[in-house]
Coordinates of C-alpha atoms and ligand atoms in Angstrom, one line a residue:
X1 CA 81.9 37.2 279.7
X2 CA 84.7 35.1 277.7
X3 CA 87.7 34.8 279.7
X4 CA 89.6 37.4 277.4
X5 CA 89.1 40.9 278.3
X6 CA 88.1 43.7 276.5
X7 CA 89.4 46.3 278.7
X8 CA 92.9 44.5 277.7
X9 CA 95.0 47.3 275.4
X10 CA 97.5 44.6 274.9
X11 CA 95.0 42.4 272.3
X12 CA 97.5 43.8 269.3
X13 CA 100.6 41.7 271.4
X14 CA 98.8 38.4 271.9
X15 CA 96.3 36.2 270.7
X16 CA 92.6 36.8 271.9
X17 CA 92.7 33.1 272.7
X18 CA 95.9 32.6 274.5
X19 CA 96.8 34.7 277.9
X20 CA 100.6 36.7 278.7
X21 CA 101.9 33.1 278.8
X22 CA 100.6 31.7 275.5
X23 CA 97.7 29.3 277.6
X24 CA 94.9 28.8 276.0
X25 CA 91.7 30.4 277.2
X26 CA 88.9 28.9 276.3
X27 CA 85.8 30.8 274.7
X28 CA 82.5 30.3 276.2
X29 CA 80.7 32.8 273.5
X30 CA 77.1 33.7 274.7
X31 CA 74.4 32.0 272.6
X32 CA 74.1 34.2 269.2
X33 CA 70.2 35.4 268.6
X34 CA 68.8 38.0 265.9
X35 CA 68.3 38.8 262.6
X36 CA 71.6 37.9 260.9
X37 CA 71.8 35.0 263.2
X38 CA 68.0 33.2 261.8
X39 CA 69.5 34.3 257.9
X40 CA 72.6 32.8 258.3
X41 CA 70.9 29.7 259.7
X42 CA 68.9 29.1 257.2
X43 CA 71.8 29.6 254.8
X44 CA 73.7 27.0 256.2
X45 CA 71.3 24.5 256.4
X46 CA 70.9 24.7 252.5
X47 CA 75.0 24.3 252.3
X48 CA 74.7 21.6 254.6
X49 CA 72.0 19.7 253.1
X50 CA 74.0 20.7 249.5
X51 CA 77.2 19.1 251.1
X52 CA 75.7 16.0 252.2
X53 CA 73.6 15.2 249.1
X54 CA 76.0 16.5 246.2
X55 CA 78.0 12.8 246.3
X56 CA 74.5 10.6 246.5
X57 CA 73.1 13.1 243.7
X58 CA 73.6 11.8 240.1
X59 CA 73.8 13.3 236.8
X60 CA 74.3 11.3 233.3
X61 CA 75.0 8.3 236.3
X62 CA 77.9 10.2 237.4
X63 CA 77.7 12.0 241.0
X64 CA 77.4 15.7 241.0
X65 CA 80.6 15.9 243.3
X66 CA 83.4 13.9 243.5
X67 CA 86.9 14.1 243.9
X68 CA 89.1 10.5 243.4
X69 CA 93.0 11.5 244.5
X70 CA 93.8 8.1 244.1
X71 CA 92.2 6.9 241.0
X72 CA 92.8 10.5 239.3
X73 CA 89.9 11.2 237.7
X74 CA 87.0 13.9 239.2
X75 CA 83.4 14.4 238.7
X76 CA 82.3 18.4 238.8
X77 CA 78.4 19.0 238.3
X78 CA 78.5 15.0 236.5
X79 CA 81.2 16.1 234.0
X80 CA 84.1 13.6 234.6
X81 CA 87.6 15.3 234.3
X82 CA 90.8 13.0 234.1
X83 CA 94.8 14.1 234.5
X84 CA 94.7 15.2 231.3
X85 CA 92.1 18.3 232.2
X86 CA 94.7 19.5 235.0
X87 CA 95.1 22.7 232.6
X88 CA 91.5 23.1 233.3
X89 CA 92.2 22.7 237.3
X90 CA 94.8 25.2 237.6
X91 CA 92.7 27.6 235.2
X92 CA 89.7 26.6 237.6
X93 CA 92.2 27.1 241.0
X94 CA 93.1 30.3 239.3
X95 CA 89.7 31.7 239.0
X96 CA 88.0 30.5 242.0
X97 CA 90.9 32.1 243.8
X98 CA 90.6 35.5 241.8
X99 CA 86.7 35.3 242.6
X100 CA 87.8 35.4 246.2
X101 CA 90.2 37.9 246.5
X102 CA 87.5 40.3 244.4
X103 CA 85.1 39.2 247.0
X104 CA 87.4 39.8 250.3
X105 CA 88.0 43.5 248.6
X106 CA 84.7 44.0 248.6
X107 CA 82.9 42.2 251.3
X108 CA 86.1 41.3 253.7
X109 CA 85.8 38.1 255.1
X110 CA 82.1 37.6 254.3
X111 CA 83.0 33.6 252.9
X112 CA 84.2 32.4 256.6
X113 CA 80.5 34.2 258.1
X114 CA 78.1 32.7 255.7
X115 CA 79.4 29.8 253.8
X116 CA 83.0 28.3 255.2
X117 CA 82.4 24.7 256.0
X118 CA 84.5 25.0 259.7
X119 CA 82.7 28.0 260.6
X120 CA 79.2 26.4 259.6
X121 CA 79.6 22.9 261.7
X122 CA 81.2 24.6 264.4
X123 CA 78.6 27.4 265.1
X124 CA 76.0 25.5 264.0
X125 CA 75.8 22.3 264.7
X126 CA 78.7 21.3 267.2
X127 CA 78.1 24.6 269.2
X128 CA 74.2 24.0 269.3
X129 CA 74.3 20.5 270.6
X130 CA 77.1 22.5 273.3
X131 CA 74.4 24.6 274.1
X132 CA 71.4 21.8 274.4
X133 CA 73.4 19.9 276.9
X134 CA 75.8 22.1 279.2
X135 CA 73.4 25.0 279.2
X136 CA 74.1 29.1 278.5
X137 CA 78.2 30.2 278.6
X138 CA 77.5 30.9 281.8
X139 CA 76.4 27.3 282.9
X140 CA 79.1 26.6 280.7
X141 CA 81.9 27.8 282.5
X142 CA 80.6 26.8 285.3
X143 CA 79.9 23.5 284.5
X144 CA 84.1 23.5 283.2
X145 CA 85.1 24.6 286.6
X146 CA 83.2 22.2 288.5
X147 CA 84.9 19.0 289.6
X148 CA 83.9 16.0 288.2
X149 CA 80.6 14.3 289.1
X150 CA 78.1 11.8 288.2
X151 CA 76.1 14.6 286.2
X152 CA 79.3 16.5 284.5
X153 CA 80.4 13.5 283.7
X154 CA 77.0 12.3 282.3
X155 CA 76.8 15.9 280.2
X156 CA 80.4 14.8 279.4
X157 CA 79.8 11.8 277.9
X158 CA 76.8 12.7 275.9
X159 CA 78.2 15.1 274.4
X160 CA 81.2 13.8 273.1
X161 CA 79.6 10.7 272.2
X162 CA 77.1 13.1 270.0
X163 CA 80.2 15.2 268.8
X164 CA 81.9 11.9 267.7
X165 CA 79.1 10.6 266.0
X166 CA 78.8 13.6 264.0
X167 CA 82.5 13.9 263.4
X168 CA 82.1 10.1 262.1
X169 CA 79.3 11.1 259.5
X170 CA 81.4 13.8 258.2
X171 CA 84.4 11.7 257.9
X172 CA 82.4 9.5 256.5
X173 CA 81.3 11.7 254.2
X174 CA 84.6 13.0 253.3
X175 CA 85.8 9.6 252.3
X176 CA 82.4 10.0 249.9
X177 CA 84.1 12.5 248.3
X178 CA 87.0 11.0 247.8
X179 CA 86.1 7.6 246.7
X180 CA 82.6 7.7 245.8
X181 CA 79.4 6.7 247.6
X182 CA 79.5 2.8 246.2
X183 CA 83.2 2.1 247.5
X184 CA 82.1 3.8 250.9
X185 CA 79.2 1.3 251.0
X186 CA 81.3 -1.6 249.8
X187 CA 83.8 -0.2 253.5
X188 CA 80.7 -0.5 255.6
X189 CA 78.9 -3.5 254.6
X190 CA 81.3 -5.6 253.8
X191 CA 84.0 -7.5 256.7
X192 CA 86.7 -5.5 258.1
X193 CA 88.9 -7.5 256.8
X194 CA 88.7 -6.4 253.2
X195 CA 88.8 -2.3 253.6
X196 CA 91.7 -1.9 256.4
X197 CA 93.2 0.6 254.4
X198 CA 89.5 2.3 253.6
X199 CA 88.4 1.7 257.5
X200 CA 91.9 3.5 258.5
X201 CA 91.3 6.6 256.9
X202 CA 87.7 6.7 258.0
X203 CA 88.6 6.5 261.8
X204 CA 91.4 8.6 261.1
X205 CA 89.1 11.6 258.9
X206 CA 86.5 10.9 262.2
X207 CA 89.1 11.5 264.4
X208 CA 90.6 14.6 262.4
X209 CA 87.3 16.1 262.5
X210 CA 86.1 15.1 266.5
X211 CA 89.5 17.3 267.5
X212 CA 88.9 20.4 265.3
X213 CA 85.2 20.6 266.6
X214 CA 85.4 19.5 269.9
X215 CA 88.6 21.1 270.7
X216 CA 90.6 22.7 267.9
X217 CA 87.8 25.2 267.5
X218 CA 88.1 29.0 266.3
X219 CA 92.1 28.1 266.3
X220 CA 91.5 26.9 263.2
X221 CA 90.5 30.0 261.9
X222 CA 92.8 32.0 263.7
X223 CA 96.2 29.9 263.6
X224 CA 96.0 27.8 260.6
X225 CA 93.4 29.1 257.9
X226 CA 95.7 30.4 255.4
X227 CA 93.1 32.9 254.0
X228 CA 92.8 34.8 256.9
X229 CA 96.7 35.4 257.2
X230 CA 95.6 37.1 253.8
X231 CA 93.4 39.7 255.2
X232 CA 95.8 42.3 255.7
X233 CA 96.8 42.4 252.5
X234 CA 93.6 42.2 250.6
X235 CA 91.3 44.2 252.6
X236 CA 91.4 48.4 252.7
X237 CA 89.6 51.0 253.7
X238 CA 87.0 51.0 251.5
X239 CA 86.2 47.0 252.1
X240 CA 82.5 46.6 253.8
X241 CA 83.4 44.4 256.9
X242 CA 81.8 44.1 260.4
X243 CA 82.8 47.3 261.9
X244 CA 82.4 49.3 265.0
X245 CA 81.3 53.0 264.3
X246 CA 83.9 54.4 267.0
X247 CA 82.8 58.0 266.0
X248 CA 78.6 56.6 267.0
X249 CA 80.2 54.7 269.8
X250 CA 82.7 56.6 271.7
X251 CA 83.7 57.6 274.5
X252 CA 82.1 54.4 275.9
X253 CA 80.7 54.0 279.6
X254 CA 77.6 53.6 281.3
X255 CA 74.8 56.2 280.0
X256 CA 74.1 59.1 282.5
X257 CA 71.3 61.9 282.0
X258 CA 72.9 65.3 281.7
X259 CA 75.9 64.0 280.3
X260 CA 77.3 66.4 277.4
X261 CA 78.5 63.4 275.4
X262 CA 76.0 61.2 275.8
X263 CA 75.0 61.2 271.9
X264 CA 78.4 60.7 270.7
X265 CA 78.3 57.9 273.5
X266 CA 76.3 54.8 272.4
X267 CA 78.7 52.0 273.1
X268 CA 77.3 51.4 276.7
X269 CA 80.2 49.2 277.6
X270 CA 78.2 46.3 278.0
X271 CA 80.1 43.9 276.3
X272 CA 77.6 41.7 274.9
X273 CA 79.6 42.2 271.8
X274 CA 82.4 40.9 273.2
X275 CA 80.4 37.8 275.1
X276 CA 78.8 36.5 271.9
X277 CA 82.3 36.2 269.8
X278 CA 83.1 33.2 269.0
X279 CA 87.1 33.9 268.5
X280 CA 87.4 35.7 271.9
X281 CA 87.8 39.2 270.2
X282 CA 86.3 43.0 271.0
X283 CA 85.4 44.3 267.6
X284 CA 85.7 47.8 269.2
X285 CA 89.6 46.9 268.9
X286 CA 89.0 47.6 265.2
X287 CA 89.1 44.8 262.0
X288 CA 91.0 42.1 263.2
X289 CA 92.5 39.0 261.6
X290 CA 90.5 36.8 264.3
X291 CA 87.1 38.2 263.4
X292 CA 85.3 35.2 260.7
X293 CA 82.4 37.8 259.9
X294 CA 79.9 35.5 261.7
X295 CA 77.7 38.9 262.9
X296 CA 76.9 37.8 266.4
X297 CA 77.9 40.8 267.7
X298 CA 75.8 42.8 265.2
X299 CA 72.7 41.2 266.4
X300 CA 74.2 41.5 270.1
X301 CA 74.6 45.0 269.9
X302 CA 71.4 45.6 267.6
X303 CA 69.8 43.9 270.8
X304 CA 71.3 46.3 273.4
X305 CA 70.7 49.4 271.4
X306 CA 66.6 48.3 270.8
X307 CA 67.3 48.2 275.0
X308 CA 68.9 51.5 275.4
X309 CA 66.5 53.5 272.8
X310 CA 69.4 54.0 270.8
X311 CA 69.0 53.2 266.6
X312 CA 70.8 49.8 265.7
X313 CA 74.1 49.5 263.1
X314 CA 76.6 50.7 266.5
X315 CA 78.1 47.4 264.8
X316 CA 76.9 46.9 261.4
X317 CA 78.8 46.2 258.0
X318 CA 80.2 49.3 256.8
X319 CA 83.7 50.4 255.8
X320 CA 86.4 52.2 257.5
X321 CA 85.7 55.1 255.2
X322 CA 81.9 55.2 255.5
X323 CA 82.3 55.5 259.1
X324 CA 85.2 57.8 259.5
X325 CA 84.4 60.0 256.1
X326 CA 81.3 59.0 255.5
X327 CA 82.2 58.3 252.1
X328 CA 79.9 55.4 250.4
X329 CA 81.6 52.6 248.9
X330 CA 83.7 52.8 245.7
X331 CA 84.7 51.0 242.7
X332 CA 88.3 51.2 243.1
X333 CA 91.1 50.7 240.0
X334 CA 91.8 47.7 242.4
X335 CA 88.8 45.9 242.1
X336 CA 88.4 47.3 238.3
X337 CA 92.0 45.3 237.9
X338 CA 90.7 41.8 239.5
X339 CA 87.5 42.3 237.4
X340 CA 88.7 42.4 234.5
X341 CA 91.2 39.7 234.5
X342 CA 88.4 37.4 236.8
X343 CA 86.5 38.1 233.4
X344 CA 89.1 37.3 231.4
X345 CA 89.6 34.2 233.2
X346 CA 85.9 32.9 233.8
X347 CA 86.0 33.3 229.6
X348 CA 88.7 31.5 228.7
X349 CA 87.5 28.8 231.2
X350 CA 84.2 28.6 229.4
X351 CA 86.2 28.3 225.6
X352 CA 87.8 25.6 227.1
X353 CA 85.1 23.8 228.4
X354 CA 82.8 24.0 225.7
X355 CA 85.8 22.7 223.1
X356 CA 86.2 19.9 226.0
X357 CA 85.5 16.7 223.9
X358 CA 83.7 13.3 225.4
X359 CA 86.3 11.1 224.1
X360 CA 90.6 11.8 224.9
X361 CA 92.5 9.9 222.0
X362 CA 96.3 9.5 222.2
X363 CA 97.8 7.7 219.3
X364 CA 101.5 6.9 219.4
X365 CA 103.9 4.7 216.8
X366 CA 104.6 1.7 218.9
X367 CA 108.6 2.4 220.0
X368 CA 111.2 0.1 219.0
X369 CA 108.6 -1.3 215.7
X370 CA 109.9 -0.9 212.1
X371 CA 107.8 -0.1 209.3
X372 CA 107.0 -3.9 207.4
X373 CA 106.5 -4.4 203.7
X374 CA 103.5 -6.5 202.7
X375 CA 103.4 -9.3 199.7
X376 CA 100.4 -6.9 199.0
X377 CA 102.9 -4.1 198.0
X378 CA 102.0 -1.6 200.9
X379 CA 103.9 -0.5 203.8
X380 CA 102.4 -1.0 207.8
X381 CA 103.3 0.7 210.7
X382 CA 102.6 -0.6 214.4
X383 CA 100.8 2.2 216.6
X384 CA 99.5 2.5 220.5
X385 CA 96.1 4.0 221.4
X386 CA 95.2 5.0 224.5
X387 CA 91.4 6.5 224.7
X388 CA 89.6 8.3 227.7
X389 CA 85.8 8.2 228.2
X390 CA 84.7 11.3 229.7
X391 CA 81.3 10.6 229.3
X392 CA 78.7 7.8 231.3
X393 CA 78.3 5.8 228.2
X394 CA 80.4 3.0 227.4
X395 CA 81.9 4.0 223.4
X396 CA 82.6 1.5 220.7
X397 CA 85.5 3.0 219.2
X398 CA 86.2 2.9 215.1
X399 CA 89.5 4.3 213.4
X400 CA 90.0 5.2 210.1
X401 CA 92.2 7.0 207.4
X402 CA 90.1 9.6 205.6
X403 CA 90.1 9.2 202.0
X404 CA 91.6 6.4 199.8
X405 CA 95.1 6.7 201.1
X406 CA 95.2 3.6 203.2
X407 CA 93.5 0.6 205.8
X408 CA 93.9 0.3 209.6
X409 CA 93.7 -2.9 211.3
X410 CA 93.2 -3.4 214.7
X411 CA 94.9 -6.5 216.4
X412 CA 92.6 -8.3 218.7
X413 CA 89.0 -7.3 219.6
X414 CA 87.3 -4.0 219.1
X415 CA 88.2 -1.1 221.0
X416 CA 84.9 -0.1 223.8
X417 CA 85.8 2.0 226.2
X418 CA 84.0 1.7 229.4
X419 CA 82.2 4.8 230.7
X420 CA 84.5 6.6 232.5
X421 CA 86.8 4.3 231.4
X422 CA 90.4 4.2 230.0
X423 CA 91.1 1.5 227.4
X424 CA 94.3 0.6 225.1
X425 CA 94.8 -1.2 222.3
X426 CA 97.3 -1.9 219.1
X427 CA 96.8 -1.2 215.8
X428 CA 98.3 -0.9 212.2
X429 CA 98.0 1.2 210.1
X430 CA 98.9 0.2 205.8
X431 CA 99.5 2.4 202.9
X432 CA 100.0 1.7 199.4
X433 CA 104.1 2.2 198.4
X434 CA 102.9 4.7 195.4
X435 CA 101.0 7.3 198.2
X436 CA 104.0 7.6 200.0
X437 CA 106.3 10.5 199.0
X438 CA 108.6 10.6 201.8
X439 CA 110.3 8.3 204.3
X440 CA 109.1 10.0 207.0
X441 CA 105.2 11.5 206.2
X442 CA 102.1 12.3 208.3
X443 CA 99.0 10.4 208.3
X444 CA 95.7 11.4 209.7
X445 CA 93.4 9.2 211.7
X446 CA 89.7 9.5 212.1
X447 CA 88.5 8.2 215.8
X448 CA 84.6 8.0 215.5
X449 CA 82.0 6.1 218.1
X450 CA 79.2 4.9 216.2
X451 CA 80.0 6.4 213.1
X452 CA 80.0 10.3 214.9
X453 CA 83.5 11.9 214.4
X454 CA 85.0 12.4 217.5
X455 CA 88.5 13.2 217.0
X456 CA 91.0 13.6 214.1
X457 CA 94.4 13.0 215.0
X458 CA 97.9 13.3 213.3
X459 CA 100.2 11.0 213.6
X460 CA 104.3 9.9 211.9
X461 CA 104.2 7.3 209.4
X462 CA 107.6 5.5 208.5
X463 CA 108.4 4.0 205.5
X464 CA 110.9 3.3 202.7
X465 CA 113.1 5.9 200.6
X466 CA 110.6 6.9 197.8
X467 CA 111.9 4.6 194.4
X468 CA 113.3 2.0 196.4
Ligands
LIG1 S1 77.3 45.5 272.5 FE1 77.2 47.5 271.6 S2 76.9 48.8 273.4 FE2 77.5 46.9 274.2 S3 79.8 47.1 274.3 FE3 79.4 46.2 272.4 S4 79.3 47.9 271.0 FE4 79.1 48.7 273.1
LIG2 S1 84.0 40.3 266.1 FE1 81.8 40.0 265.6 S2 81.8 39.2 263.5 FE2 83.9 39.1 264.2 S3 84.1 37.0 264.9 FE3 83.6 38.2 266.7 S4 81.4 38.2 266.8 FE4 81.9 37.4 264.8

């Protein structure tokens, strides 16, 4: 069994993990088999193979995932978003954090079982190369306690070498995220000497990850993870979690024939449940902020009870309620509350993003310019335009004033914004002295890409005292 015991009563004054003097005890968890186990493989190998893929995949030319800090600008599902959509990050943030929090109400921490990234490398992949090589937990411990020879130190070697290798691929692909496949290949291929900066960050994500999976572990999950330092606040009675029926299950203890309590008894005190865990905990304890919802022990216990003759779900999702009141689940006002503004939320999200348009024009009276009289009789004014390509296309860019009232003229070349490009340029803008009736008027300006309106924008026009 793990090092923790179960038959501790002090697990509510210390860490699972750590013993009276706040050591470290490391978990050796049993090899997880079963039903939920085989589903939520197969689960995370789709997330896995979605993770790796989503920066290589392309839509429009843009990749389906990225996530540029330094250049500012991010591609979600080949839309590109650019500083100027933060309103639609925080709204996003918002949301997704909303959607959450509904979720935990209802399912508890079902997100770190099934689909959290640490969870997903660490139990299955880092944990299943731990298994090929140093054998079951019990080899495991075994093999820890043993002094160092020529065949620990062989299993030592391979394994880290594997565990760095894989660390390195997901650094690697973390830095894909960041800066985009291309620049990632640009690090690799070309000589060290031109990515330090790019090669620093890539040792140091590999290194980040090798110490969190080869060592770090569950106390991720249990130290650090802010969301599950949330758990006691958004869970409740009614939230479906993996639970122990205590009413099925105790008083534990060996079975014996002729015992009065035997049916009330069908926790056997095995502790198979407790073996399999990969935080070190004993679910019999009750919910505890340690437990990630990966169901080993369901399937560990489901196991025993097929064993025993005894029908499975001892440890099965189910709610505090269901099992001590046998009440079924319920819509509470709570999660009625987060519904409704979730729904509220995910609509104003999808307003915004459908009224998102392709091009971003900002058009700005050059500071510190006067307005100029021309021999022609009209009055210019000097502006600054700064235009952002959302799409993957590059855009010629055409201004003009709607109607008769007056002429724009660009200085220089025409504007073409790159795809996913920003571009500026300078231009003025002239109106007849007999259409202005103010010193101080508006002026509209029609921003069009190959003749298609894209954007109409008001802007300040300066000129001369009407008469003068
Ligand atoms: S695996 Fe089931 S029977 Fe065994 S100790 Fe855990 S709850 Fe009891
Ligand atoms: S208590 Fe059960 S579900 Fe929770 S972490 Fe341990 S094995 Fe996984």
């Amino acid at each position: 069994m793990n090092e923790v015991s179960s038959k501790g009563r002090d697990f509510r004054d210390r860490l699972a993990t750590a013993d009276k003097s706040g050591r470290r005890l490391w978990v050796f968890p049993t090899k997880p088999k079963g039903r939920l186990h085989r589903a939520r493989a197969i689960v995370a190998s789709f997330l896995l193979a979605f993770l790796f893929a989503a920066p290589f995949i392309r839509v429009n030319g843009n990749p389906l995932l990225q996530f540029n800090i330094i250049e500012r600008h991010f591609f979600i599902f080949g839309m590109t978003f650019w500083p100027q959509d933060f309103h639609l990050f925080v709204l996003f943030g918002i949301t997704l954090a909303l959607f959450i929090v509904l979720l935990t109400a209802i399912y508890g921490r079902v997100f770190c079982g099934w689909a959290c990234p640490q969870t997903i490398f660490l139990e299955m992949v880092f944990r299943k190369i731990e298994y090929l090589i140093d054998g079951t937990a019990g080899q495991q411990r075994k093999l820890a306690a043993a002094p160092l020879t020529a065949t620990k130190l062989t299993k030592r070697v391979v394994k880290h070498t594997l565990f760095f290798g894989i660390s390195f691929l997901i650094g690697n692909l973390l830095l894909a995220y960041i800066i985009g496949t291309e620049d990632l290949f640009k690090i690799i291929s070309d000589p060290p000497s031109q990515h330090i900066t790019g090669l620093t960050f890539m040792f140091l994500f590999s290194g980040l990850f090798y110490f969190v999976f080869a060592s770090f572990r569950e106390q991720a999950c249990t130290l650090v993870c802010p969301y599950a330092r949330l758990q006691s606040v958004l869970l409740d009675t009614n939230t479906i979690v993996v639970a122990y029926d205590h009413k099925r299950g105790e008083p534990r203890g060996p079975r014996a024939l002729g015992n009065e309590k035997q049916k009330y008894a069908d926790c056997i005190d095995c502790e198979a449940c407790v073996r399999v865990c990969p935080t070190g905990i004993d679910i019999r304890n009750g919910t505890q902020l340690d437990c990630v919802n990966c169901t080993a022990c369901i399937d560990a216990c489901n196991d025993v009870m097929d064993r025993v003759g005894s029908p499975r779900g001892l440890i099965r999702y189910s709610s505090l309620d269901a099992i001590e009141k046998n009440k079924k689940f319920r819509i509470t006002g709570r999660i009625i509350a987060y519904t409704v503004v979730l729904t509220l939320l995910a609509s104003l999200m999808t307003i915004l993003m459908l009224s998102r348009t392709d091009v971003e024009a900002t058009i700005m009276r050059t500071p510190g310019s006067l307005f100029q009289e021309t021999a022609s009789g009209g009055i210019k004014n000097l502006y600054n335009i700064k235009l952002i390509n959302k799409t993957s296309n590059e855009m010629p860019i055409s201004l003009s004033i709607p109607g008769e009232r007056g002429k724009i003229e660009v200085v220089g070349s025409d504007i073409v914004v790159d795809k996913n490009g920003l571009a500026e340029s300078v231009f003025f803008i002239e109106i007849p002295k007999e259409k202005l009736f103010s010193p101080n008027s508006l002026v509209e300006v029609e921003v069009r890409s190959e003749g298609k309106l894209i954007e109409t924008i008001r802007t300040n026009f300066m000129g001369p005292q009407p008469g003068r």
